[in-house]
CSV table of C-alpha atoms and ligand atoms in Angstrom, one decimal:
chain,number,residue,atom,x,y,z
A,97,UNK,CA,0.0,0.0,0.0
A,98,UNK,CA,2.8,2.4,0.9
A,99,UNK,CA,4.5,1.6,-2.4
A,100,UNK,CA,1.3,2.4,-4.1
A,101,UNK,CA,0.9,5.7,-2.4
A,102,UNK,CA,4.6,6.5,-3.1
A,103,UNK,CA,4.2,5.9,-6.8
A,104,UNK,CA,1.0,7.9,-6.8
A,105,UNK,CA,2.7,10.8,-5.1
A,106,UNK,CA,5.6,10.4,-7.4
A,107,UNK,CA,3.3,10.7,-10.4
A,108,UNK,CA,1.8,13.9,-9.0
A,109,UNK,CA,5.3,15.3,-8.3
A,110,UNK,CA,6.2,14.5,-11.9
A,111,UNK,CA,3.2,16.1,-13.4
A,112,UNK,CA,3.3,19.2,-11.4
A,113,UNK,CA,7.0,19.9,-11.9
A,114,UNK,CA,6.9,19.1,-15.6
A,115,UNK,CA,7.9,22.1,-17.7
A,116,UNK,CA,8.7,24.2,-14.7
A,117,UNK,CA,10.7,27.2,-15.8
A,118,UNK,CA,9.6,30.6,-16.7
A,119,UNK,CA,7.2,30.4,-19.6
A,120,UNK,CA,9.0,33.0,-21.7
A,121,UNK,CA,11.5,30.2,-22.4
A,122,UNK,CA,10.6,27.3,-24.7
A,123,UNK,CA,11.7,23.7,-24.0
A,124,UNK,CA,13.3,21.8,-26.9
A,125,UNK,CA,13.5,18.1,-26.6
A,126,UNK,CA,16.3,17.5,-29.1
A,127,UNK,CA,18.9,19.4,-27.1
A,128,UNK,CA,17.2,19.0,-23.8
A,129,UNK,CA,17.1,22.6,-22.8
A,130,UNK,CA,15.2,25.9,-22.7
A,131,UNK,CA,15.6,28.7,-25.4
A,132,UNK,CA,14.7,32.3,-25.4
A,133,UNK,CA,15.4,34.7,-28.2
A,134,UNK,CA,16.1,38.3,-27.4
A,135,UNK,CA,15.2,40.5,-30.4
A,136,UNK,CA,16.4,43.8,-29.0
A,137,UNK,CA,20.0,44.0,-30.0
A,138,UNK,CA,22.5,44.4,-27.1
A,139,UNK,CA,26.3,44.4,-26.9
A,140,UNK,CA,27.9,41.0,-26.3
A,141,UNK,CA,28.7,41.8,-22.7
A,142,UNK,CA,25.2,42.8,-21.9
A,143,UNK,CA,23.7,39.8,-23.8
A,144,UNK,CA,26.0,37.6,-21.8
A,145,UNK,CA,25.1,39.2,-18.5
A,146,UNK,CA,21.3,39.2,-19.2
A,147,UNK,CA,21.4,35.4,-19.9
A,148,UNK,CA,23.5,34.8,-16.8
A,149,UNK,CA,21.2,36.7,-14.6
A,150,UNK,CA,18.3,34.6,-15.8
A,151,UNK,CA,20.1,31.4,-14.8
A,152,UNK,CA,21.0,30.6,-18.5
A,153,UNK,CA,24.0,31.1,-20.8
A,154,UNK,CA,24.4,32.8,-24.1
A,155,UNK,CA,23.6,30.0,-26.6
A,156,UNK,CA,26.3,28.6,-28.9
A,157,UNK,CA,26.0,26.1,-31.8
A,158,UNK,CA,28.2,23.6,-30.0
A,159,UNK,CA,26.7,20.6,-31.8
A,160,UNK,CA,24.7,20.1,-35.0
A,161,UNK,CA,21.6,19.7,-32.8
A,162,UNK,CA,22.2,23.0,-31.0
A,163,UNK,CA,22.9,24.7,-34.4
A,164,UNK,CA,19.6,23.3,-35.7
A,165,UNK,CA,17.6,24.5,-32.6
A,166,UNK,CA,19.2,27.9,-32.8
A,167,UNK,CA,18.2,28.2,-36.5
A,168,UNK,CA,14.7,27.0,-35.7
A,169,UNK,CA,14.4,29.6,-32.9
A,170,UNK,CA,15.6,32.3,-35.2
A,171,UNK,CA,13.1,31.3,-37.9
A,172,UNK,CA,10.3,31.4,-35.4
A,173,UNK,CA,11.1,35.0,-34.9
A,174,UNK,CA,11.5,35.7,-38.7
A,175,UNK,CA,15.1,36.5,-38.1
A,176,UNK,CA,16.6,35.8,-41.6
A,177,UNK,CA,19.5,38.0,-42.7
A,178,UNK,CA,20.5,39.0,-39.2
A,179,UNK,CA,23.5,37.6,-37.3
A,180,UNK,CA,23.0,36.9,-33.7
A,181,UNK,CA,25.7,36.8,-31.0
A,182,UNK,CA,26.7,33.3,-29.8
A,183,UNK,CA,28.4,32.6,-26.5
A,184,UNK,CA,31.7,32.0,-28.3
A,185,UNK,CA,34.2,34.8,-27.5
A,186,UNK,CA,37.8,35.8,-27.1
A,187,UNK,CA,37.3,38.7,-24.8
A,188,UNK,CA,39.9,37.5,-22.3
A,189,UNK,CA,42.7,37.2,-24.8
A,190,UNK,CA,42.6,37.8,-28.5
A,191,UNK,CA,42.3,34.7,-30.7
A,192,UNK,CA,41.6,32.3,-27.8
A,193,UNK,CA,38.0,31.5,-28.4
A,194,UNK,CA,35.8,29.5,-26.0
A,195,UNK,CA,32.1,29.4,-25.2
A,196,UNK,CA,31.0,31.2,-22.1
A,197,UNK,CA,31.0,27.8,-20.4
A,198,UNK,CA,34.5,26.9,-21.6
A,199,UNK,CA,34.2,24.7,-24.7
A,200,UNK,CA,37.1,25.5,-27.0
A,201,UNK,CA,36.5,26.6,-30.6
A,202,UNK,CA,38.4,23.5,-31.9
A,203,UNK,CA,35.6,21.3,-30.5
A,204,UNK,CA,32.8,23.3,-32.2
A,205,UNK,CA,31.7,22.3,-35.7
A,206,UNK,CA,31.3,25.8,-37.1
A,207,UNK,CA,30.6,26.6,-40.8
A,208,UNK,CA,32.3,30.0,-41.5
A,209,UNK,CA,30.7,32.6,-43.8
A,210,UNK,CA,32.8,33.6,-46.9
A,211,UNK,CA,36.1,35.3,-45.9
A,212,UNK,CA,35.5,34.7,-42.2
A,213,UNK,CA,37.0,34.6,-39.6
A,214,UNK,CA,39.2,37.6,-40.5
A,215,UNK,CA,39.6,39.5,-37.2
A,216,UNK,CA,39.0,42.7,-39.1
A,217,UNK,CA,41.4,45.5,-38.0
A,218,UNK,CA,42.2,43.2,-35.0
A,219,UNK,CA,39.0,44.3,-33.3
A,220,UNK,CA,36.8,41.2,-33.5
A,221,UNK,CA,36.5,39.1,-30.4
A,222,UNK,CA,32.9,37.6,-30.6
A,223,UNK,CA,31.4,35.0,-32.9
A,224,UNK,CA,28.0,35.5,-34.6
A,225,UNK,CA,25.6,32.9,-36.1
A,226,UNK,CA,23.3,33.4,-39.1
A,227,UNK,CA,20.0,31.7,-39.7
A,228,UNK,CA,21.5,29.9,-42.7
A,229,UNK,CA,24.0,28.4,-40.3
A,230,UNK,CA,27.2,30.3,-41.0
A,231,UNK,CA,29.5,31.9,-38.4
A,232,UNK,CA,31.6,35.0,-38.4
A,233,UNK,CA,33.8,37.0,-36.0
A,234,UNK,CA,32.5,40.4,-35.2
A,235,UNK,CA,33.0,43.3,-32.8
A,236,UNK,CA,31.5,42.6,-29.4
A,237,UNK,CA,30.5,46.2,-28.9
A,238,UNK,CA,28.1,46.3,-31.9
A,239,UNK,CA,24.6,45.4,-30.6
A,240,UNK,CA,22.9,42.2,-31.9
A,241,UNK,CA,20.0,39.9,-31.0
A,242,UNK,CA,20.9,36.7,-29.2
A,243,UNK,CA,19.5,33.5,-27.6
A,244,UNK,CA,19.7,32.6,-24.0
A,245,UNK,CA,19.9,28.8,-23.3
A,246,UNK,CA,19.4,26.8,-20.1
A,247,UNK,CA,20.5,23.2,-20.5
A,248,UNK,CA,18.8,20.4,-18.6
A,249,UNK,CA,15.7,18.4,-18.1
A,250,UNK,CA,12.2,19.9,-18.2
A,251,UNK,CA,12.0,20.1,-14.4
A,252,UNK,CA,13.9,23.2,-13.4
A,253,UNK,CA,13.4,23.8,-9.7
A,254,UNK,CA,12.1,27.3,-9.3
A,255,UNK,CA,11.6,28.7,-5.8
A,256,UNK,CA,8.8,30.5,-4.1
A,257,UNK,CA,9.8,33.7,-6.0
A,258,UNK,CA,9.3,32.0,-9.4
A,259,UNK,CA,13.0,32.0,-10.2
A,260,UNK,CA,16.0,29.8,-10.0
A,261,UNK,CA,17.8,32.6,-8.2
A,262,UNK,CA,17.8,31.9,-4.5
A,263,UNK,CA,19.1,35.4,-3.8
A,264,UNK,CA,15.4,36.4,-3.9
A,265,UNK,CA,13.6,36.1,-0.6
A,266,UNK,CA,9.8,36.1,-0.2
A,267,UNK,CA,8.2,38.5,2.4
A,268,UNK,CA,4.6,37.7,3.3
A,269,UNK,CA,4.1,41.3,4.6
A,270,UNK,CA,4.1,42.6,1.0
A,271,UNK,CA,3.7,39.3,-0.9
A,272,UNK,CA,6.8,40.3,-2.9
A,273,UNK,CA,10.4,39.0,-3.2
A,274,UNK,CA,13.5,41.1,-2.7
A,275,UNK,CA,17.2,40.6,-3.5
A,276,UNK,CA,20.0,42.7,-2.1
A,277,UNK,CA,22.9,43.1,-4.5
A,278,UNK,CA,26.2,43.7,-2.7
A,279,UNK,CA,28.3,44.5,-5.8
A,280,UNK,CA,28.1,48.2,-6.4
A,281,UNK,CA,26.6,49.5,-9.6
A,282,UNK,CA,25.4,52.8,-10.9
A,283,UNK,CA,21.6,53.4,-11.2
A,284,UNK,CA,21.3,52.5,-14.9
A,285,UNK,CA,23.3,49.3,-14.4
A,286,UNK,CA,21.4,48.4,-11.3
A,287,UNK,CA,18.2,48.9,-13.3
A,288,UNK,CA,19.6,46.6,-16.0
A,289,UNK,CA,20.4,43.9,-13.5
A,290,UNK,CA,16.9,43.9,-11.8
A,291,UNK,CA,15.2,43.9,-15.2
A,292,UNK,CA,17.3,41.0,-16.4
A,293,UNK,CA,16.3,39.1,-13.2
A,294,UNK,CA,12.6,39.7,-14.2
A,295,UNK,CA,12.2,42.2,-11.4
A,296,UNK,CA,12.7,46.0,-11.0
A,297,UNK,CA,14.5,48.3,-8.7
A,298,UNK,CA,12.5,48.2,-5.4
A,299,UNK,CA,9.6,50.6,-5.2
A,300,UNK,CA,8.3,51.4,-1.7
A,301,UNK,CA,4.5,51.3,-1.6
A,302,UNK,CA,3.9,51.5,2.1
A,303,UNK,CA,5.6,52.1,5.5
A,304,UNK,CA,5.4,48.2,5.9
A,305,UNK,CA,7.5,47.8,2.7
A,306,UNK,CA,10.0,50.4,4.0
A,307,UNK,CA,10.3,48.2,7.1
A,308,UNK,CA,10.9,45.1,4.9
A,309,UNK,CA,13.6,46.9,2.9
A,310,UNK,CA,15.2,48.1,6.2
A,311,UNK,CA,15.4,44.4,7.2
A,312,UNK,CA,16.8,43.3,3.9
A,313,UNK,CA,19.4,46.1,4.1
A,314,UNK,CA,20.1,45.1,7.8
A,315,UNK,CA,20.8,41.5,6.7
A,316,UNK,CA,23.7,42.9,4.6
A,317,UNK,CA,26.1,44.8,7.0
A,318,UNK,CA,28.9,46.9,5.6
A,319,UNK,CA,31.3,44.1,6.6
A,320,UNK,CA,29.6,41.7,4.1
A,321,UNK,CA,30.5,44.0,1.1
A,322,UNK,CA,33.9,44.1,-0.5
A,323,UNK,CA,35.4,47.2,-2.1
A,324,UNK,CA,35.5,50.9,-1.2
A,325,UNK,CA,32.1,52.5,-1.7
A,326,UNK,CA,29.5,54.0,0.6
A,327,UNK,CA,27.8,51.0,2.3
A,328,UNK,CA,25.3,53.1,4.2
A,329,UNK,CA,23.2,53.6,1.1
A,330,UNK,CA,21.3,51.3,-1.4
A,331,UNK,CA,19.8,52.3,-4.7
A,332,UNK,CA,16.1,51.8,-5.2
A,333,UNK,CA,13.5,52.6,-7.9
A,334,UNK,CA,12.8,56.3,-7.9
A,335,UNK,CA,14.2,59.1,-10.0
A,336,UNK,CA,14.1,62.8,-10.6
A,337,UNK,CA,12.7,63.3,-14.1
A,338,UNK,CA,12.6,67.1,-14.5
A,339,UNK,CA,14.3,70.1,-13.1
A,340,UNK,CA,15.4,68.9,-9.7
A,341,UNK,CA,12.7,67.9,-7.2
A,342,UNK,CA,10.3,66.0,-9.5
A,343,UNK,CA,10.7,62.7,-7.7
A,344,UNK,CA,8.7,59.8,-9.2
A,345,UNK,CA,9.1,56.0,-9.1
A,346,UNK,CA,10.5,54.2,-12.1
A,347,UNK,CA,6.9,53.3,-12.8
A,348,UNK,CA,6.0,57.0,-13.1
A,349,UNK,CA,4.1,57.6,-9.8
A,350,UNK,CA,4.8,60.4,-7.4
A,351,UNK,CA,6.3,59.0,-4.2
A,352,UNK,CA,3.1,59.9,-2.5
A,353,UNK,CA,1.0,58.1,-5.0
A,354,UNK,CA,3.3,55.1,-4.7
A,355,UNK,CA,2.6,55.1,-0.9
A,356,UNK,CA,5.9,56.3,0.8
A,357,UNK,CA,7.6,59.6,0.6
A,358,UNK,CA,9.6,59.9,3.8
A,359,UNK,CA,13.0,61.4,3.1
A,360,UNK,CA,15.7,61.3,5.7
A,361,UNK,CA,16.3,64.6,7.6
A,362,UNK,CA,18.2,67.1,5.3
A,363,UNK,CA,17.4,65.0,2.2
A,364,UNK,CA,17.0,65.4,-0.7
A,365,UNK,CA,20.1,67.7,-0.7
A,366,UNK,CA,21.3,67.5,-4.3
A,367,UNK,CA,24.8,66.7,-2.9
A,368,UNK,CA,28.1,67.8,-4.5
A,369,UNK,CA,27.8,66.7,-8.1
A,370,UNK,CA,24.0,66.8,-8.3
A,371,UNK,CA,21.7,63.9,-7.3
A,372,UNK,CA,18.9,62.7,-9.6
A,373,UNK,CA,18.6,59.1,-8.5
A,374,UNK,CA,16.9,57.3,-5.6
A,375,UNK,CA,18.2,55.4,-2.7
A,376,UNK,CA,17.6,54.5,1.0
A,377,UNK,CA,19.7,54.8,4.1
A,378,UNK,CA,19.8,51.9,6.5
A,379,UNK,CA,17.0,53.6,8.5
A,380,UNK,CA,14.6,52.9,5.6
A,381,UNK,CA,14.4,56.7,4.9
A,382,UNK,CA,14.8,58.1,1.4
A,383,UNK,CA,17.9,59.9,0.0
A,384,UNK,CA,18.9,61.3,-3.3
A,385,UNK,CA,22.1,60.0,-4.8
A,386,UNK,CA,24.2,60.8,-7.8
A,387,UNK,CA,23.3,58.6,-10.8
A,388,UNK,CA,27.0,58.1,-11.3
A,389,UNK,CA,27.7,56.8,-7.9
A,390,UNK,CA,28.0,53.0,-7.7
A,391,UNK,CA,26.2,51.6,-4.7
A,392,UNK,CA,24.5,48.4,-3.5
A,393,UNK,CA,20.9,48.1,-4.7
A,394,UNK,CA,17.7,46.2,-4.0
A,395,UNK,CA,15.5,44.5,-6.6
A,396,UNK,CA,11.9,43.7,-6.1
A,397,UNK,CA,10.1,40.8,-7.9
A,398,UNK,CA,6.5,39.7,-8.2
A,399,UNK,CA,6.5,36.0,-7.5
A,400,UNK,CA,3.9,35.5,-10.3
A,401,UNK,CA,5.9,37.3,-13.0
A,402,UNK,CA,6.9,35.9,-15.3
A,403,UNK,CA,4.7,32.8,-14.9
A,404,UNK,CA,6.3,29.5,-14.3
A,405,UNK,CA,4.8,27.0,-16.8
A,406,UNK,CA,3.3,24.8,-14.1
A,407,UNK,CA,3.0,27.1,-11.1
A,408,UNK,CA,2.9,25.1,-7.9
A,409,UNK,CA,0.2,25.8,-5.3
A,410,UNK,CA,1.1,25.6,-1.7
A,411,UNK,CA,-0.8,22.3,-1.5
A,412,UNK,CA,1.4,20.8,-4.3
A,413,UNK,CA,4.5,22.1,-2.6
A,414,UNK,CA,3.3,20.3,0.6
A,415,UNK,CA,2.8,17.1,-1.4
A,416,UNK,CA,6.3,17.4,-2.8
A,417,UNK,CA,7.8,18.0,0.6
A,418,UNK,CA,5.9,15.0,2.0
A,419,UNK,CA,7.2,12.9,-0.8
A,420,UNK,CA,10.8,14.0,-0.2
A,421,UNK,CA,10.5,13.3,3.5
A,422,UNK,CA,9.2,9.8,2.8
A,423,UNK,CA,12.1,9.1,0.5
A,424,UNK,CA,14.7,10.2,3.0
B,547,LIG,C1,24.7,32.9,-45.2
B,547,LIG,O1,24.5,34.3,-45.0
B,547,LIG,C2,25.7,35.1,-45.0
B,547,LIG,C3,25.3,36.5,-44.5
B,547,LIG,O2,24.0,36.9,-44.9
B,547,LIG,C4,26.3,35.0,-46.3
B,547,LIG,O3,27.5,35.7,-46.3
B,547,LIG,C5,26.6,33.6,-46.7
B,547,LIG,O4,27.1,33.5,-48.0
B,547,LIG,C6,25.4,32.7,-46.6
B,547,LIG,N1,25.7,31.3,-46.7
B,547,LIG,C7,25.0,30.5,-47.5
B,547,LIG,C8,25.4,29.1,-47.5
B,547,LIG,O5,24.0,30.8,-48.1
B,548,LIG,C1,22.0,70.3,-8.3
B,548,LIG,O1,23.4,70.2,-8.4
B,548,LIG,C2,23.9,70.4,-9.7
B,548,LIG,C3,25.4,70.2,-9.6
B,548,LIG,O2,26.0,71.0,-8.6
B,548,LIG,C4,23.5,71.7,-10.3
B,548,LIG,O3,24.0,71.9,-11.6
B,548,LIG,C5,22.0,71.9,-10.3
B,548,LIG,O4,21.6,73.2,-10.7
B,548,LIG,C6,21.5,71.6,-8.9
B,548,LIG,N1,20.0,71.6,-8.9
B,548,LIG,C7,19.3,72.4,-8.1
B,548,LIG,C8,17.8,72.5,-8.4
B,548,LIG,O5,19.8,73.0,-7.2
B,549,LIG,CA1,35.1,39.2,-39.3
B,550,LIG,CA1,6.8,47.5,-3.9
B,551,LIG,CA1,21.5,63.1,-0.9
């Protein structure tokens, strides 16, 4: 009887975790992995970073199956005469090409386009791929579309926050997830990182949420951050749009409309070089900060966005946990 129950629970477990990764990625059986094409061109470095922040890598045609799936993905998006970036690069040292996950060029069955590779003007460090299957070396700085790829079985374990990134922590007070980034970035790059993680720079919608952010900040003392930068401040999602003083969230609400507008005493002060970007002090009170000042930052994510293909309800999570306990 117990065996029967176990196999029944196992079946449930299997059904509910099938196809569990964010639905913006498509699972492809042939290469056992998830694909997502980004149509908006980016530099190679940004393409690489965006894929990485999603728990994926910049896709490379490392086998004939991968090349076929990449061509298929491009055709689905009607990308015909455009070259996309692959993960094959020589940005560490010229001529030494590897995929982002370390496969050397000599092991990759590339078909080169006419007169390629030529390392034109000794400036080409990245490999592109065309929907007709040919490769070329190109400048990494010239923006192009690209494909992110996550290798593996269908069942990708996503967490309570709907992501593979366990840096995100769920807070029941706001029903939102937050991640504190300890590596300092300027406002625009912090915005890029939160967006790539399917979140946004944190927006404070209530005094409760300010308390949550204060706690998140408190869990990351200055001693936990390396490097010399101001560890008393963290960038969040508000911005001065107009002549100085027009503070709105990155979702275009006034701070009051958003639900929290408590600046620290003496702030905003438009400090030395001018301050048009938003941040908080460890007190949870607001401060204006220079958009050029790198600082730690806090991302906020809705656990339901983007949807996971087979979202688990709490009951199902319980069943899984019971199953796991039985197995142990
Ligand atoms: C593939 O496309 C590239 C660039 O558009 C072109 O240079 C190359 O000749 C094409 N190869 C084939 C086999 O059609
Ligand atoms: C803010 O500071 C910058 C740089 O000192 C200055 O150019 C700008 O006029 C200031 N804005 C206001 C409204 O004081
Ligand atoms: Ca070239
Ligand atoms: Ca919020
Ligand atoms: Ca200030």
